[in-house]
């Protein structure tokens, strides 16, 4: 067989082609290395973000089993990194919490959409805002659900404090006018539906201007505070007591019937007399009280009831002035 001899030019062409292939492989390897470094850096940044947050972050599968937990959530459950993989959510929470959690996880798997829910943990009675997001696979189906649980306990407490501040009187701690109107409106609606009569008591501190002029506004404030104390000592927690402003107080004795309304007024006067006897004050605490009645067959608005009770109180105040 005749041996074929390659020319110098052919050998050079083959060498150049081999060099091109080597350069191409080196470029591919460099690109792959760059991608691996980028992925590693991205993973490190993601893990740093997940581990540095105060939020609990965890991942569950279709069977409600843990697939991932960040350190914050591990601390909340008292687990180590080797203890949780494959563990059921229900193994760490009450039956009620587990049932609620499973329903919400099922909804994410069913819809493929994120959801947000307020949640109160029975473990430590703290409040959380949970965001449930689907973890999508390459085929576009939901493979798991990621939960980010943000502690909103302090925010809730602040909102409740602000709400109470908007409904309560700063000096006495009773409801203010806004709080009284809000609560009484609800009670009037309930009484109207049940065809029940309701009563309202309007109380006014006697001689507050004289106290302020004679002894100063600080003494006048004491008179208002002490009136509030006698009122809260006389009435039930379920009754609505408010300071409307100045020397005016109003009471809504929830569920009180006609046979008891006079006894309530007498009991308040008795408590007031006992207070004056026990406390050595510079002035005697005196309060005029007016009572009004709302017939279920002819209901009044809350404003009308206040106006009627105010007039009844004024009449009693005038009778006190008579010799």
Short mmCIF file of C-alpha atoms in Angstrom, two decimals:
data_model
loop_
_atom_site.label_atom_id
_atom_site.label_comp_id
_atom_site.label_asym_id
_atom_site.label_seq_id
_atom_site.Cartn_x
_atom_site.Cartn_y
_atom_site.Cartn_z
CA UNK A 1 0.00 0.00 0.00
CA UNK A 2 1.33 3.37 -0.95
CA UNK A 3 1.86 5.67 2.06
CA UNK A 4 0.44 9.19 1.65
CA UNK A 5 2.82 11.94 2.67
CA UNK A 6 1.29 15.18 3.92
CA UNK A 7 2.70 18.38 2.67
CA UNK A 8 4.10 21.03 4.94
CA UNK A 9 1.13 23.25 4.20
CA UNK A 10 -1.34 20.51 5.27
CA UNK A 11 0.51 19.93 8.52
CA UNK A 12 0.42 23.64 9.28
CA UNK A 13 -3.33 23.77 8.62
CA UNK A 14 -3.95 20.84 10.96
CA UNK A 15 -1.82 22.46 13.65
CA UNK A 16 -3.74 25.72 13.36
CA UNK A 17 -7.08 23.87 13.59
CA UNK A 18 -5.88 22.02 16.71
CA UNK A 19 -4.81 25.30 18.29
CA UNK A 20 -8.26 26.75 17.55
CA UNK A 21 -9.95 23.77 19.21
CA UNK A 22 -7.68 24.08 22.26
CA UNK A 23 -8.44 27.82 22.51
CA UNK A 24 -12.16 27.11 22.20
CA UNK A 25 -12.00 24.52 24.99
CA UNK A 26 -10.06 26.92 27.19
CA UNK A 27 -12.68 29.62 26.56
CA UNK A 28 -15.49 27.22 27.44
CA UNK A 29 -13.70 26.18 30.63
CA UNK A 30 -13.07 29.81 31.57
CA UNK A 31 -16.72 30.69 30.93
CA UNK A 32 -17.86 27.70 32.99
CA UNK A 33 -15.52 28.71 35.80
CA UNK A 34 -16.88 32.26 35.66
CA UNK A 35 -20.45 30.95 35.85
CA UNK A 36 -19.58 28.67 38.77
CA UNK A 37 -17.96 31.59 40.62
CA UNK A 38 -20.99 33.78 39.93
CA UNK A 39 -23.35 31.07 41.17
CA UNK A 40 -21.23 30.55 44.27
CA UNK A 41 -21.18 34.29 44.94
CA UNK A 42 -24.94 34.52 44.38
CA UNK A 43 -25.53 31.58 46.72
CA UNK A 44 -23.32 33.14 49.38
CA UNK A 45 -25.17 36.45 49.09
CA UNK A 46 -28.54 34.70 49.25
CA UNK A 47 -27.53 32.64 52.29
CA UNK A 48 -26.07 35.73 53.98
CA UNK A 49 -29.34 37.57 53.38
CA UNK A 50 -31.45 34.67 54.60
CA UNK A 51 -29.35 34.13 57.71
CA UNK A 52 -28.91 37.80 58.66
CA UNK A 53 -32.61 38.69 58.69
CA UNK A 54 -34.74 38.69 61.83
CA UNK A 55 -37.53 37.00 59.89
CA UNK A 56 -38.13 33.27 60.09
CA UNK A 57 -37.69 31.69 56.65
CA UNK A 58 -38.47 28.06 55.91
CA UNK A 59 -39.47 25.78 53.05
CA UNK A 60 -41.93 22.89 53.08
CA UNK A 61 -42.86 20.28 50.49
CA UNK A 62 -46.25 18.98 49.39
CA UNK A 63 -46.43 16.77 52.49
CA UNK A 64 -45.86 19.73 54.84
CA UNK A 65 -42.34 18.51 55.66
CA UNK A 66 -39.46 20.92 56.28
CA UNK A 67 -36.91 21.18 53.45
CA UNK A 68 -35.06 24.25 54.75
CA UNK A 69 -34.94 26.56 57.78
CA UNK A 70 -32.81 29.62 58.39
CA UNK A 71 -31.04 30.06 61.72
CA UNK A 72 -33.72 32.39 63.04
CA UNK A 73 -36.44 29.77 62.64
CA UNK A 74 -34.19 27.04 64.00
CA UNK A 75 -33.75 29.14 67.15
CA UNK A 76 -37.51 29.67 67.50
CA UNK A 77 -38.14 25.91 67.31
CA UNK A 78 -35.09 25.01 69.38
CA UNK A 79 -33.56 22.80 66.68
CA UNK A 80 -30.10 22.22 65.22
CA UNK A 81 -29.35 22.09 61.49
CA UNK A 82 -29.39 18.27 61.50
CA UNK A 83 -32.75 17.84 63.22
CA UNK A 84 -35.38 19.28 60.91
CA UNK A 85 -34.98 17.92 57.38
CA UNK A 86 -38.00 15.77 56.56
CA UNK A 87 -39.76 16.57 59.84
CA UNK A 88 -43.50 17.31 59.73
CA UNK A 89 -44.79 20.79 60.50
CA UNK A 90 -47.35 19.22 62.82
CA UNK A 91 -44.60 17.78 64.99
CA UNK A 92 -43.79 21.26 66.27
CA UNK A 93 -47.21 22.95 66.35
CA UNK A 94 -50.67 22.42 67.81
CA UNK A 95 -53.40 20.56 65.93
CA UNK A 96 -55.30 23.81 65.30
CA UNK A 97 -52.22 25.63 63.99
CA UNK A 98 -51.28 22.66 61.81
CA UNK A 99 -54.74 22.43 60.27
CA UNK A 100 -54.72 26.14 59.43
CA UNK A 101 -51.18 25.91 58.01
CA UNK A 102 -52.04 22.90 55.81
CA UNK A 103 -55.07 24.70 54.35
CA UNK A 104 -52.94 27.68 53.36
CA UNK A 105 -50.17 25.49 51.89
CA UNK A 106 -52.76 23.54 49.89
CA UNK A 107 -54.10 26.83 48.49
CA UNK A 108 -50.63 27.84 47.24
CA UNK A 109 -50.09 24.45 45.57
CA UNK A 110 -53.56 24.65 44.02
CA UNK A 111 -53.31 28.22 42.68
CA UNK A 112 -49.58 28.69 42.29
CA UNK A 113 -49.98 32.17 43.80
CA UNK A 114 -48.48 33.83 46.87
CA UNK A 115 -50.60 34.72 49.89
CA UNK A 116 -50.27 36.79 53.08
CA UNK A 117 -51.74 35.89 56.47
CA UNK A 118 -51.62 37.23 60.02
CA UNK A 119 -50.75 34.50 62.48
CA UNK A 120 -50.54 34.25 66.27
CA UNK A 121 -48.08 31.65 67.50
CA UNK A 122 -49.29 29.47 70.37
CA UNK A 123 -45.66 28.77 71.17
CA UNK A 124 -44.91 32.25 72.53
CA UNK A 125 -48.17 34.21 71.87
CA UNK A 126 -46.40 36.54 69.43
CA UNK A 127 -47.96 37.89 66.23
CA UNK A 128 -46.50 37.26 62.77
CA UNK A 129 -47.24 38.23 59.19
CA UNK A 130 -46.56 35.18 57.02
CA UNK A 131 -45.94 35.34 53.28
CA UNK A 132 -46.33 32.01 51.48
CA UNK A 133 -44.73 31.84 48.02
CA UNK A 134 -44.62 28.94 45.53
CA UNK A 135 -41.23 27.39 44.66
CA UNK A 136 -41.49 26.62 40.95
CA UNK A 137 -39.72 23.70 39.29
CA UNK A 138 -38.19 23.60 35.80
CA UNK A 139 -41.46 22.18 34.44
CA UNK A 140 -43.44 25.14 35.81
CA UNK A 141 -45.15 23.21 38.60
CA UNK A 142 -45.04 24.11 42.30
CA UNK A 143 -42.44 21.95 44.05
CA UNK A 144 -42.66 23.53 47.49
CA UNK A 145 -43.71 26.61 49.43
CA UNK A 146 -41.39 29.18 50.97
CA UNK A 147 -42.65 30.88 54.12
CA UNK A 148 -41.30 34.21 55.36
CA UNK A 149 -42.63 34.94 58.84
CA UNK A 150 -42.18 38.53 60.09
CA UNK A 151 -42.66 39.29 63.80
CA UNK A 152 -45.21 42.14 64.02
CA UNK A 153 -45.92 41.90 67.77
CA UNK A 154 -44.47 45.33 68.58
CA UNK A 155 -46.30 46.90 65.65
CA UNK A 156 -49.58 45.37 66.82
CA UNK A 157 -49.00 46.64 70.35
CA UNK A 158 -48.21 50.12 69.05
CA UNK A 159 -51.33 50.14 66.85
CA UNK A 160 -53.46 49.00 69.78
CA UNK A 161 -51.93 51.69 71.98
CA UNK A 162 -52.63 54.35 69.36
CA UNK A 163 -56.17 53.05 68.97
CA UNK A 164 -56.74 53.23 72.71
CA UNK A 165 -55.25 56.72 72.86
CA UNK A 166 -57.74 57.84 70.23
CA UNK A 167 -60.65 56.38 72.24
CA UNK A 168 -59.66 57.18 75.84
CA UNK A 169 -59.49 60.29 77.97
CA UNK A 170 -55.90 61.10 78.91
CA UNK A 171 -56.71 62.49 82.37
CA UNK A 172 -59.09 59.84 83.74
CA UNK A 173 -58.37 56.77 81.60
CA UNK A 174 -62.08 56.44 80.79
CA UNK A 175 -63.38 56.44 77.24
CA UNK A 176 -63.53 59.85 75.58
CA UNK A 177 -66.44 61.13 73.50
CA UNK A 178 -65.25 59.32 70.40
CA UNK A 179 -64.83 56.04 72.25
CA UNK A 180 -68.23 56.37 73.90
CA UNK A 181 -70.05 57.14 70.66
CA UNK A 182 -68.32 54.23 68.89
CA UNK A 183 -69.20 51.66 71.54
CA UNK A 184 -72.70 52.93 72.30
CA UNK A 185 -73.66 52.96 68.64
CA UNK A 186 -73.00 49.22 68.58
CA UNK A 187 -75.00 48.67 71.79
CA UNK A 188 -77.97 50.66 70.49
CA UNK A 189 -78.07 48.58 67.31
CA UNK A 190 -78.01 45.37 69.32
CA UNK A 191 -80.74 46.62 71.67
CA UNK A 192 -82.88 47.71 68.71
CA UNK A 193 -82.64 44.28 67.09
CA UNK A 194 -83.51 42.60 70.40
CA UNK A 195 -86.32 45.10 71.12
CA UNK A 196 -84.74 45.98 74.48
CA UNK A 197 -85.01 49.28 76.33
CA UNK A 198 -81.80 51.09 77.20
CA UNK A 199 -80.85 53.71 79.78
CA UNK A 200 -78.22 56.40 79.85
CA UNK A 201 -76.84 58.34 82.81
CA UNK A 202 -75.35 61.81 82.45
CA UNK A 203 -73.15 62.97 85.36
CA UNK A 204 -71.72 66.40 86.01
CA UNK A 205 -69.25 67.39 88.75
CA UNK A 206 -70.81 70.14 90.84
CA UNK A 207 -68.85 73.33 91.37
CA UNK A 208 -65.78 72.43 89.32
CA UNK A 209 -65.26 76.06 88.27
CA UNK A 210 -65.29 77.12 91.92
CA UNK A 211 -62.74 74.42 92.76
CA UNK A 212 -60.48 75.56 89.92
CA UNK A 213 -60.79 79.23 90.87
CA UNK A 214 -60.30 78.62 94.60
CA UNK A 215 -57.65 75.91 94.69
CA UNK A 216 -56.22 75.75 91.17
CA UNK A 217 -56.71 73.49 88.19
CA UNK A 218 -54.63 70.74 89.75
CA UNK A 219 -57.26 70.35 92.47
CA UNK A 220 -59.92 70.44 89.78
CA UNK A 221 -58.13 67.60 87.97
CA UNK A 222 -58.14 65.60 91.20
CA UNK A 223 -61.92 66.07 91.42
CA UNK A 224 -62.34 64.69 87.89
CA UNK A 225 -59.98 61.77 88.53
CA UNK A 226 -61.75 60.92 91.78
CA UNK A 227 -65.14 61.07 90.08
CA UNK A 228 -63.86 58.60 87.49
CA UNK A 229 -62.67 56.31 90.29
CA UNK A 230 -66.04 56.33 92.03
CA UNK A 231 -67.80 55.64 88.73
CA UNK A 232 -65.59 52.67 87.86
CA UNK A 233 -65.98 51.36 91.42
CA UNK A 234 -69.77 51.57 91.13
CA UNK A 235 -70.38 50.15 87.67
CA UNK A 236 -69.50 46.86 85.98
CA UNK A 237 -66.67 46.28 83.54
CA UNK A 238 -69.25 45.62 80.82
CA UNK A 239 -70.80 49.07 81.32
CA UNK A 240 -69.52 51.92 79.15
CA UNK A 241 -68.18 54.89 81.12
CA UNK A 242 -66.78 58.00 79.49
CA UNK A 243 -65.70 61.54 80.15
CA UNK A 244 -67.17 63.69 77.41
CA UNK A 245 -65.04 66.66 78.32
CA UNK A 246 -64.76 69.29 81.06
CA UNK A 247 -66.84 68.19 84.07
CA UNK A 248 -69.22 65.94 82.09
CA UNK A 249 -69.38 62.15 82.34
CA UNK A 250 -71.76 59.72 80.71
CA UNK A 251 -72.62 56.08 81.45
CA UNK A 252 -74.31 53.36 79.45
CA UNK A 253 -75.25 50.51 81.82
CA UNK A 254 -75.43 47.61 79.38
CA UNK A 255 -78.47 45.37 79.83
CA UNK A 256 -79.93 47.33 82.78
CA UNK A 257 -83.70 47.10 83.22
CA UNK A 258 -86.17 49.57 84.74
CA UNK A 259 -86.28 47.82 88.11
CA UNK A 260 -82.56 48.32 88.62
CA UNK A 261 -81.89 51.80 87.24
CA UNK A 262 -82.87 53.64 90.46
CA UNK A 263 -80.77 51.21 92.50
CA UNK A 264 -77.78 51.99 90.29
CA UNK A 265 -78.11 55.72 90.88
CA UNK A 266 -78.52 55.14 94.63
CA UNK A 267 -75.47 52.90 94.70
CA UNK A 268 -73.40 55.56 92.96
CA UNK A 269 -74.49 58.20 95.49
CA UNK A 270 -73.63 55.80 98.33
CA UNK A 271 -70.17 55.18 96.88
CA UNK A 272 -69.70 58.93 96.52
CA UNK A 273 -70.65 59.51 100.17
CA UNK A 274 -68.27 56.75 101.29
CA UNK A 275 -65.48 58.32 99.26
CA UNK A 276 -66.05 61.74 100.85
CA UNK A 277 -66.05 60.16 104.32
CA UNK A 278 -62.83 58.21 103.83
CA UNK A 279 -60.84 60.79 101.89
CA UNK A 280 -59.75 63.95 103.62
CA UNK A 281 -60.05 66.36 100.71
CA UNK A 282 -60.08 70.13 100.58
CA UNK A 283 -63.49 70.00 98.89
CA UNK A 284 -66.47 67.65 99.06
CA UNK A 285 -66.96 65.73 95.84
CA UNK A 286 -70.51 66.27 94.54
CA UNK A 287 -71.99 64.95 91.30
CA UNK A 288 -75.40 65.55 89.70
CA UNK A 289 -76.86 62.66 87.69
CA UNK A 290 -79.58 62.65 85.04
CA UNK A 291 -81.19 59.50 83.67
CA UNK A 292 -82.84 59.02 80.28
CA UNK A 293 -84.71 56.10 78.78
CA UNK A 294 -84.94 54.81 75.21
CA UNK A 295 -88.11 52.91 74.32
CA UNK A 296 -87.43 50.06 71.82
CA UNK A 297 -90.69 50.94 70.03
CA UNK A 298 -89.57 54.55 69.63
CA UNK A 299 -85.78 54.46 69.41
CA UNK A 300 -83.55 57.52 69.72
CA UNK A 301 -80.18 58.24 68.19
CA UNK A 302 -77.17 58.36 70.47
CA UNK A 303 -77.08 62.16 70.12
CA UNK A 304 -80.74 62.44 71.13
CA UNK A 305 -80.14 60.25 74.19
CA UNK A 306 -77.19 62.38 75.26
CA UNK A 307 -79.27 65.53 74.89
CA UNK A 308 -82.15 64.09 76.95
CA UNK A 309 -79.79 62.82 79.67
CA UNK A 310 -78.03 66.18 79.80
CA UNK A 311 -81.34 67.96 80.36
CA UNK A 312 -82.30 65.48 83.11
CA UNK A 313 -78.95 66.09 84.81
CA UNK A 314 -79.40 69.87 84.60
CA UNK A 315 -82.81 69.57 86.25
CA UNK A 316 -81.28 67.64 89.15
CA UNK A 317 -78.52 70.22 89.48
CA UNK A 318 -81.12 72.98 89.70
CA UNK A 319 -83.05 71.07 92.39
CA UNK A 320 -79.83 70.85 94.45
CA UNK A 321 -79.56 74.62 94.42
CA UNK A 322 -83.05 75.08 95.81
CA UNK A 323 -83.22 75.72 99.56
#
